[in-house]
Every structure is written in C-alpha cells, then in structure tokens.
Coordinates of C-alpha atoms and ligand atoms in Angstrom, one line a residue:
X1 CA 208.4 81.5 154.2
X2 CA 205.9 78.8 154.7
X3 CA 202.3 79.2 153.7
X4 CA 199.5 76.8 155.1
X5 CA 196.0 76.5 153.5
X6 CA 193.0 75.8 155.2
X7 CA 190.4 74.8 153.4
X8 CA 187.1 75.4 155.7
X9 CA 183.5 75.1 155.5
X10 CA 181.1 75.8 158.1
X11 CA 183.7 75.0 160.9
X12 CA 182.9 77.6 163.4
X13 CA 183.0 75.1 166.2
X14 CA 186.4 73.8 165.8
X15 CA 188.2 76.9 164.0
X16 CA 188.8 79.3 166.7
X17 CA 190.7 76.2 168.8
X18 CA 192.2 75.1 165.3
X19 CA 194.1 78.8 165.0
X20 CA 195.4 79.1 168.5
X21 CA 196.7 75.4 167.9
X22 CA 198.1 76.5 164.5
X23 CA 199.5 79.5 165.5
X24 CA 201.4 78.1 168.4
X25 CA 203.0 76.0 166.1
X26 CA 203.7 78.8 163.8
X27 CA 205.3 81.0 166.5
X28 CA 207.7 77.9 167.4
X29 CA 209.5 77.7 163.4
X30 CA 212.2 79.8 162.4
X31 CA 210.7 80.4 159.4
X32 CA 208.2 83.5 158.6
X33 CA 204.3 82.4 158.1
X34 CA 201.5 83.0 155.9
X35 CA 197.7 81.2 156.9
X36 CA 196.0 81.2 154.1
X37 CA 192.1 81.1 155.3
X38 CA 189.8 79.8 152.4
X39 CA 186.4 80.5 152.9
X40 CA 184.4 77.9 150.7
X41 CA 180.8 79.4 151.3
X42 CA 180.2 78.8 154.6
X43 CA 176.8 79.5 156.0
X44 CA 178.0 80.1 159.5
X45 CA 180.4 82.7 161.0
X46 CA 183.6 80.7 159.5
X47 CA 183.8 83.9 157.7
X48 CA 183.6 86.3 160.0
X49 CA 186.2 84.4 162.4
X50 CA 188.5 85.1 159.7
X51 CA 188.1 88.5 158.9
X52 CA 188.6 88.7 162.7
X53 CA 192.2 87.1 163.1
X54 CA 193.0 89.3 160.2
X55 CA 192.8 92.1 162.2
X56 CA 195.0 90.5 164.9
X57 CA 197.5 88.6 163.4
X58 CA 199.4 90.4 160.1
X59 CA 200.1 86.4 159.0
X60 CA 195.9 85.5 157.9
X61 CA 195.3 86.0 154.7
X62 CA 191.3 85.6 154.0
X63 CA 190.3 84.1 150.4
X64 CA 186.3 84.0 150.0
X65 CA 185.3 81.8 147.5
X66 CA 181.9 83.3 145.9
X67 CA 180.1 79.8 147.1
X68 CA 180.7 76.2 148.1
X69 CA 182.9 74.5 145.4
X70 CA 184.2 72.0 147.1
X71 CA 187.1 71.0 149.3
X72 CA 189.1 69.8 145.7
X73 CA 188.9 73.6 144.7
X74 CA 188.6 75.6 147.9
X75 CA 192.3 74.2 148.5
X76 CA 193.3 74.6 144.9
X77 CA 192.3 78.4 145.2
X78 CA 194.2 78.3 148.1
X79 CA 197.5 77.3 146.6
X80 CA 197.3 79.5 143.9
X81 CA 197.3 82.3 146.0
X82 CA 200.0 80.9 148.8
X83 CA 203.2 82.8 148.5
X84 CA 205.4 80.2 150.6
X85 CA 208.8 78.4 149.3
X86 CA 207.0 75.4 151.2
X87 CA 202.9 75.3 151.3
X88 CA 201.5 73.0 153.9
X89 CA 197.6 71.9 153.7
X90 CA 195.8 70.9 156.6
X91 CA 191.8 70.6 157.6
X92 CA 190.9 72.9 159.4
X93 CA 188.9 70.4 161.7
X94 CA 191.9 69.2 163.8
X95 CA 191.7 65.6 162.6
X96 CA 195.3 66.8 161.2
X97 CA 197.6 67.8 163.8
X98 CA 199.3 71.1 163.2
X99 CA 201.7 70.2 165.7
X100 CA 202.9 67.4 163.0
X101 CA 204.0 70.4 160.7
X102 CA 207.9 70.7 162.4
X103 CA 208.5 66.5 161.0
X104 CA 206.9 68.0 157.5
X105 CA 209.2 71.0 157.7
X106 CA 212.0 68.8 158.9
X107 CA 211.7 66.2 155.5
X108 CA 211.3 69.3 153.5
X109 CA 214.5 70.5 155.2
X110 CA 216.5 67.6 153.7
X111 CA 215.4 67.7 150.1
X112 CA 211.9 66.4 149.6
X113 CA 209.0 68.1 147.9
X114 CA 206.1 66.3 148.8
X115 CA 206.2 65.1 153.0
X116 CA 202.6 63.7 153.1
X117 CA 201.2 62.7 156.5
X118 CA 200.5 59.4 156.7
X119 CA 197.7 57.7 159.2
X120 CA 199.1 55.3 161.0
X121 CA 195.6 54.2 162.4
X122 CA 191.8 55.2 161.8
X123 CA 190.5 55.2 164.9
X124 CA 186.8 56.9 163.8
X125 CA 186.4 54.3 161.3
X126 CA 184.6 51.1 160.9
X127 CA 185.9 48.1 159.4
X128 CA 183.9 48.1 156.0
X129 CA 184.8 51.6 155.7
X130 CA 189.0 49.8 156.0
X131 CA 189.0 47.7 154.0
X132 CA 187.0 49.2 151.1
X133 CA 189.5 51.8 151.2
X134 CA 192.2 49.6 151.4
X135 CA 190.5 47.7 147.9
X136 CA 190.0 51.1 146.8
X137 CA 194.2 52.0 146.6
X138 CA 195.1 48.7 145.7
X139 CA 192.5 49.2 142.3
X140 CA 194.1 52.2 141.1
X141 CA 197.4 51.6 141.6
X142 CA 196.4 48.0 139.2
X143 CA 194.4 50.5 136.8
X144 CA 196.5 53.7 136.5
X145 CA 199.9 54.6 136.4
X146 CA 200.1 56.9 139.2
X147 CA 200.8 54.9 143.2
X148 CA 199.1 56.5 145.4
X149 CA 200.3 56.3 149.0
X150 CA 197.6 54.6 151.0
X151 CA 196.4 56.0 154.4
X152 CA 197.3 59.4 153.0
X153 CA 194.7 62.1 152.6
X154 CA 195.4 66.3 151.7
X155 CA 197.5 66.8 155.0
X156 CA 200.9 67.8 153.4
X157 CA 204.0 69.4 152.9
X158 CA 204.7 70.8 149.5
X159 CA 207.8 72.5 148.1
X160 CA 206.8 75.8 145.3
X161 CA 207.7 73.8 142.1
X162 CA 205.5 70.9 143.0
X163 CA 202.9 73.9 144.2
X164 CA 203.4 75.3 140.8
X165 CA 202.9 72.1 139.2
X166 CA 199.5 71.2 141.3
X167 CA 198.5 74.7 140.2
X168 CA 199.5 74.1 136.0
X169 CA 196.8 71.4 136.2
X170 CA 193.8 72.9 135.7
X171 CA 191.3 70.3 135.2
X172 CA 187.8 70.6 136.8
X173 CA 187.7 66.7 138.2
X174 CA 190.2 67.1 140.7
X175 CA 190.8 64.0 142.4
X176 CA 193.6 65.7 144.8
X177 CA 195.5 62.5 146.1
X178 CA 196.2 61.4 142.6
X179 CA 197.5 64.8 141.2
X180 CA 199.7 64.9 144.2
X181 CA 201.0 61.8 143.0
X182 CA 201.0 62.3 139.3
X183 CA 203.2 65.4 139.8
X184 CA 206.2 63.2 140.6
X185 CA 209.1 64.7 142.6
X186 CA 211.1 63.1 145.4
X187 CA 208.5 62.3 148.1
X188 CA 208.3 61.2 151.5
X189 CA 205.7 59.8 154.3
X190 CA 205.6 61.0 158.1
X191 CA 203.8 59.0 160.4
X192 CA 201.0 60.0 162.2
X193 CA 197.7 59.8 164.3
X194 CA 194.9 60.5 163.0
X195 CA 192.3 62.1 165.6
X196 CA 188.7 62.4 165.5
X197 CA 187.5 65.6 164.1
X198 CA 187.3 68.1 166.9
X199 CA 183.4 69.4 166.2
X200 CA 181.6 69.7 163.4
X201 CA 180.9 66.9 161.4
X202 CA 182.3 65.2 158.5
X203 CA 180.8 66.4 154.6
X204 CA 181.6 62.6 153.7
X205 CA 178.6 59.5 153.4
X206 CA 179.6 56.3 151.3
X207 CA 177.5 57.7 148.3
X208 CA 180.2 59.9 148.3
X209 CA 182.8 57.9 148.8
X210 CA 181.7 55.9 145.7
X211 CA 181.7 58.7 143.7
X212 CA 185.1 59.9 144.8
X213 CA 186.2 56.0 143.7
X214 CA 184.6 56.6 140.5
X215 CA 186.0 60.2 140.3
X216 CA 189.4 58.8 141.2
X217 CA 189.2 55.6 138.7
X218 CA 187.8 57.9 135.7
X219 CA 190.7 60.5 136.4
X220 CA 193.3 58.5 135.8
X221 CA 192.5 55.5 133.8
X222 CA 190.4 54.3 131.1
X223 CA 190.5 50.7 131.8
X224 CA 187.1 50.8 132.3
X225 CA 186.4 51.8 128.7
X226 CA 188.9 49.0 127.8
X227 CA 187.1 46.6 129.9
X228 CA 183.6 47.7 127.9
X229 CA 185.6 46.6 124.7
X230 CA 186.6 43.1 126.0
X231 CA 183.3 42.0 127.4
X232 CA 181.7 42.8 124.1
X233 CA 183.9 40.6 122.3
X234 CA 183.5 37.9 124.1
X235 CA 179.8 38.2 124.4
X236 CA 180.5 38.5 120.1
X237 CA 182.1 35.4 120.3
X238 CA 179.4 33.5 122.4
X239 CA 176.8 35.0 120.8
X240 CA 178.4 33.4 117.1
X241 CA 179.5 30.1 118.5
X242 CA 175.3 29.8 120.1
X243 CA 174.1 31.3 116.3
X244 CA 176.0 28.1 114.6
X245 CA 174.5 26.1 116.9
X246 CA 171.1 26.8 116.8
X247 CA 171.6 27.1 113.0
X248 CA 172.8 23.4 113.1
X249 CA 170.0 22.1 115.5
X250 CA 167.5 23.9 113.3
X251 CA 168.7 22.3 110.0
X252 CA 169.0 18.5 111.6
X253 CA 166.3 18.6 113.6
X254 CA 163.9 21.3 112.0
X255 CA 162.0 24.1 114.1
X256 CA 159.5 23.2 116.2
X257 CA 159.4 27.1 117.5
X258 CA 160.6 26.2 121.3
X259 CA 162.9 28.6 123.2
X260 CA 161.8 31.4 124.7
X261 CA 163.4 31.5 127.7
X262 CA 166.5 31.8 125.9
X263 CA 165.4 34.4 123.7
X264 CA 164.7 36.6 126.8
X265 CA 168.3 35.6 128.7
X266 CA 169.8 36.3 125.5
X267 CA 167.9 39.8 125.3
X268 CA 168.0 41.3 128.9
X269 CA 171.9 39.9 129.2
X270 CA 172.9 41.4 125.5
X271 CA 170.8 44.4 126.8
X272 CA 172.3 44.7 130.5
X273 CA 175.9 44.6 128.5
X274 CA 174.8 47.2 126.3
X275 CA 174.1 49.3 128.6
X276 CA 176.4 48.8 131.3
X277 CA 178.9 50.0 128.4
X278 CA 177.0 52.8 127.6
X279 CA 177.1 53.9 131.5
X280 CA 180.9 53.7 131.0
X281 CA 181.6 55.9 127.8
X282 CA 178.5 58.1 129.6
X283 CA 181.1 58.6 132.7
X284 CA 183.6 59.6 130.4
X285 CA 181.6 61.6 128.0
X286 CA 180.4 63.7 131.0
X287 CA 183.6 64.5 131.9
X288 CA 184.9 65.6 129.0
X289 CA 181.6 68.0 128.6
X290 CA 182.6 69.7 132.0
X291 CA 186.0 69.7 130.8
X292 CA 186.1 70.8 127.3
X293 CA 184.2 74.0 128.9
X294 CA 186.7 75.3 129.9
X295 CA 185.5 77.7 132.7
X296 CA 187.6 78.9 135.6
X297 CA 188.0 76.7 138.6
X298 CA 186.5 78.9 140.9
X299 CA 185.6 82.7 141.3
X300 CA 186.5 85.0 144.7
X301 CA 184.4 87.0 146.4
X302 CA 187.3 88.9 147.8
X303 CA 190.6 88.3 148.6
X304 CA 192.6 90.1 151.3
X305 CA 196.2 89.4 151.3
X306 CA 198.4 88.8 154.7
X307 CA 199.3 92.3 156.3
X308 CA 202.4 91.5 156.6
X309 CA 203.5 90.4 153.0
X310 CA 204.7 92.3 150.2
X311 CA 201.3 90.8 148.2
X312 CA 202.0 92.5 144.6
X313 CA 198.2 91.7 143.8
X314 CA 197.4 93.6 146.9
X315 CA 193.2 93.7 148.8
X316 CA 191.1 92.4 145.6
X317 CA 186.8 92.2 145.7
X318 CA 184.2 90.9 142.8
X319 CA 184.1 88.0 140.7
X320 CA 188.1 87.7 139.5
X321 CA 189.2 84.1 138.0
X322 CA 191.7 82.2 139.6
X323 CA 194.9 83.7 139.6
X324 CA 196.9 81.1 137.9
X325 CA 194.0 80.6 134.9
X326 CA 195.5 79.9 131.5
Ligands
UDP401 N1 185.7 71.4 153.2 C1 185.6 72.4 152.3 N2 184.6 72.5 151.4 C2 183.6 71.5 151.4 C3 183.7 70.4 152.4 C4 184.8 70.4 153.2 O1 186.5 73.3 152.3 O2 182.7 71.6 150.6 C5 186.9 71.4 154.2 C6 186.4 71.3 155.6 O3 186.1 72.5 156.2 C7 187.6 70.7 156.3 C8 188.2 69.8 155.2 O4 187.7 70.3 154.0 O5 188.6 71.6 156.6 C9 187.8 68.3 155.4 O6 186.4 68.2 155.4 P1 185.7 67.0 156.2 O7 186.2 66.9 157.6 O8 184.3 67.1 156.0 O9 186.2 65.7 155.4 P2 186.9 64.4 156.0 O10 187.9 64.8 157.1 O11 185.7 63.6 156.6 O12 187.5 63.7 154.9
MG402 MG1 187.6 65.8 158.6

C-alpha cells in the first residue's frame, strides 16, 4: 500500500483541484492507497473539505491537528500515522506534481528508500532568492556531516524503515531536509518541474528563510560555537601582543595619558565579540530549553482513519500525543 501525506494549511483554493489531481493518479497504480489529510489548524474550510472526501472516497484519512504547528510537524504527524510500505509527501498546493508520483514509485520499485523530487528549475523565484539558497546548501554540507541534495524540498518518496526512522527522531527543531538526509539509506533523485503554487499563497518571507538557515545550521552543526572559540583566541592573542606594547611605549617613553580612541575601538570591538558569542551559545541554549522539555510533538484533535483500512487504532477524538511518542 502507498500512503501520501498532505500537509495543508488554509488551502481551500487549491485543495479541491489538488485531490481530483491526486486521486487520478491514485486510481492509475497497481497498488492500494491511503491519503492521509493533515489538518494543521486551518482557519478556512480546509477542514471541512476533508471531512467531505471522507465520506466519498474510503482511501482519506483526516488527521486534525489541535492548531497550527507547523508544516515540520503537521507532516511528521502525518507519517506517524501513514500505514503504507512506501509513504509519499507532497504539498498540497500543486507546486508538486502528483502526476510525478509513478517515477517515485518506479525508483522505489528497484530498491531505493528515499526517491526525492528534485527541481530542475525555479521558475517563481528571483535570482537573490537562487543563489542564497544555492550558498545556503553549499554551507552546511562545509559545516555538517549530513549532504543535503540541493534543489530538493519535502516532495518524496519514502520506504517504511526510513518512515520508521524519520518517526524515531523526535526532536522538536525539525529541520526536515536534513533528517531526511541524516537517516541514510540508499537514495535517489527524480527530475522535475517545479510549478507555481496553484492559489493560495506561500507561508514563506526571507525572515523566515533566515531562520530556517539558522534552524538548519544549529540542527546539525556546532561550528558556530567552535567558531565563537577561535575568534576569541585570537582576539586573546591581539589583545596580549597590543598590552606588551603599550606596556613598552609607556615605560620608554612615559604616559602622557593619550588614547582614547583606542580605548573605545578596543571596548565596543572586545564588546561586539562578546556578544556576538553570547548570541551563539544563546541559539544553542534555546534549543536545548525547548528540547530538554521534552513535550510531545504535536496533539490531535481527532483522527479518523481511512474507511477502507484495517486501522487497529480505529476513529480517535481529544487531546491524544503522537502515536509514535517515546
Ligand atoms: N503548511 C502547513 N502548515 C503551515 C504552513 C504550511 O501544513 O504552517 C503546508 C501548506 O499547506 C502546503 C505546504 O505546507 O501544503 C507548503 O507550504 P507553502 O506552499 O506555504 O510553502 P512553500 O511551497 O512556499 O515552501
Ligand atoms: Mg508552496
């Protein structure tokens, strides 16, 4: 069986053409199906469309998530709960073709666990927006361990042990592309072209995107705090080469009090480096705090299982943790 999870939020406009596009697909596979609808608090009728297509189709299941967490979690809920050998993620705003999902099932077919879909152009997207994400992947493949595959976003094929994998990881900073990557397994890129979204528009600005680089960077390296460590060392080593200095000048030519421009470059620079560190063990201090409390990822609202599957957790309602919780 193949699951697909669609992470949606407020996507009223572009959902109803996204299912009849998705089920078309669906109906062409020789597989059996499962769309798993995750509800991330919309505000609009996304809901209610849903509830809907559960009536008509015995394939939809419906997860609710009890607000907005987040595209990061809304998907993660919904591969906990996906029942497929093979889960496939895809936004639900059309910018990922579900007719792409055959090639995913095809690589799948011949061995490989994780068949991302890879953009072969941005159309939508300016040039700074390029090339600061092309910066962006070369960074933290230079400061991590982990390569993430550039021009790759969520849109994927994955087989159930790398599902069960993504869902053993249950930290709260989930920067997606990178656990997909840290997970390992054989892996495999398919072409394609990305569209612009259908309707609706994009949850994304570049304060954003900055954050997701510093979300991504802090996830999976701590250069950063290594970097803190080097610049204050050499700003030691200045700082004790300019004190011998000064202590020379004073004792050979005595003290006529003079310099206090450099007094204040020496301040606001030791200051600004001070700081600047500070801002980095903050980043990672912070993270740890929403970490080390250790509170579910997410909680339901309800959860209503495909008609047609043999669900063992069966129709479910109130505030349950995630399924696969520790
Ligand atoms: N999404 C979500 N929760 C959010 C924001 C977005 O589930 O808080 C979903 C959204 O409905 C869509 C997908 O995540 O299916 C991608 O969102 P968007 O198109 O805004 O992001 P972009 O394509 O610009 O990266
Ligand atoms: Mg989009």
């Amino acid at each position: 069986m193949i699951s697909v999870v669609v992470p949606s939020y407020n996507e009223q406009e572009v959902l109803p053409e996204f299912f009849r596009r998705l089920v078309a697909v669906l109906d062409g596979l020789n597989y059996s199906s499962e769309i798993v609808f995750v509800n991330d608090g919309s505000t609009d009728n996304t809901l209610a469309a849903m509830f809907q297509w559960r009536e008509t189709d015995p394939r939809v299941a419906v997860i609710d998530l009890s607000r907005n967490y987040g595209k990061e979690i809304a998907m993660s809920a919904g591969l906990d709960y996906a029942n497929g050998n093979a889960v496939i993620v895809i936004d639900a705003d059309l910018q990922d073709p579900p007719e792409l999902i055959p090639a995913l099932i095809e690589q799948w077919e011949a061995g490989y666990d994780n068949v991302y879909a890879q953009r072969t152009e941005r159309d939508g997207d300016t040039v700074v927006k390029k090339t600061t994400a092309h910066w962006f992947y070369r960074l933290i493949q230079r400061v991590s361990n982990v390569r993430i595959p550039e021009d790759t976003g969520d849109f994927r094929l994955l087989s159930r042990r790398a599902v069960d994998s993504i869902n053993a990881l249950r930290e709260h900073h989930r920067f997606m592309k990178g656990l997909f990557s840290w997970i390992g397994y054989p892996s495999k890129a398919v072409p394609y072209r990305r569209e612009p979204r259908g309707a609706g528009h994009s949850k994304w600005n570049y304060w954003r995107l900055w954050n997701f680089a510093i979300e991504g960077i802090t996830s999976f390296s701590i250069l950063p705090l290594k970097i803190a460590t080097y610049v204050g060392l050499t700003t030691a080593v200045i700082a004790f080469i300019y004190a011998f200095l000064v202590i020379y000048k004073t004792l050979v030519y005595g003290d006529p009090v003079q310099g206090f421009p450099t007094l204040m470059v020496v301040i606001l620079f030791l200051g600004g480096v001070q700081l600047m560190s500070l801002g980095i063990i903050g980043e990672y201090l912070g993270r740890m705090f929403d970490e080390t409390k250790r509170r579910p990822l997410y909680f339901l609202n309800r959860y209503l299982p495909a008609r047609n599957s043999s669900e063992k957790y069966g129709e479910q309602s109130g505030n349950m943790p995630a399924r696969n919780a520790p």
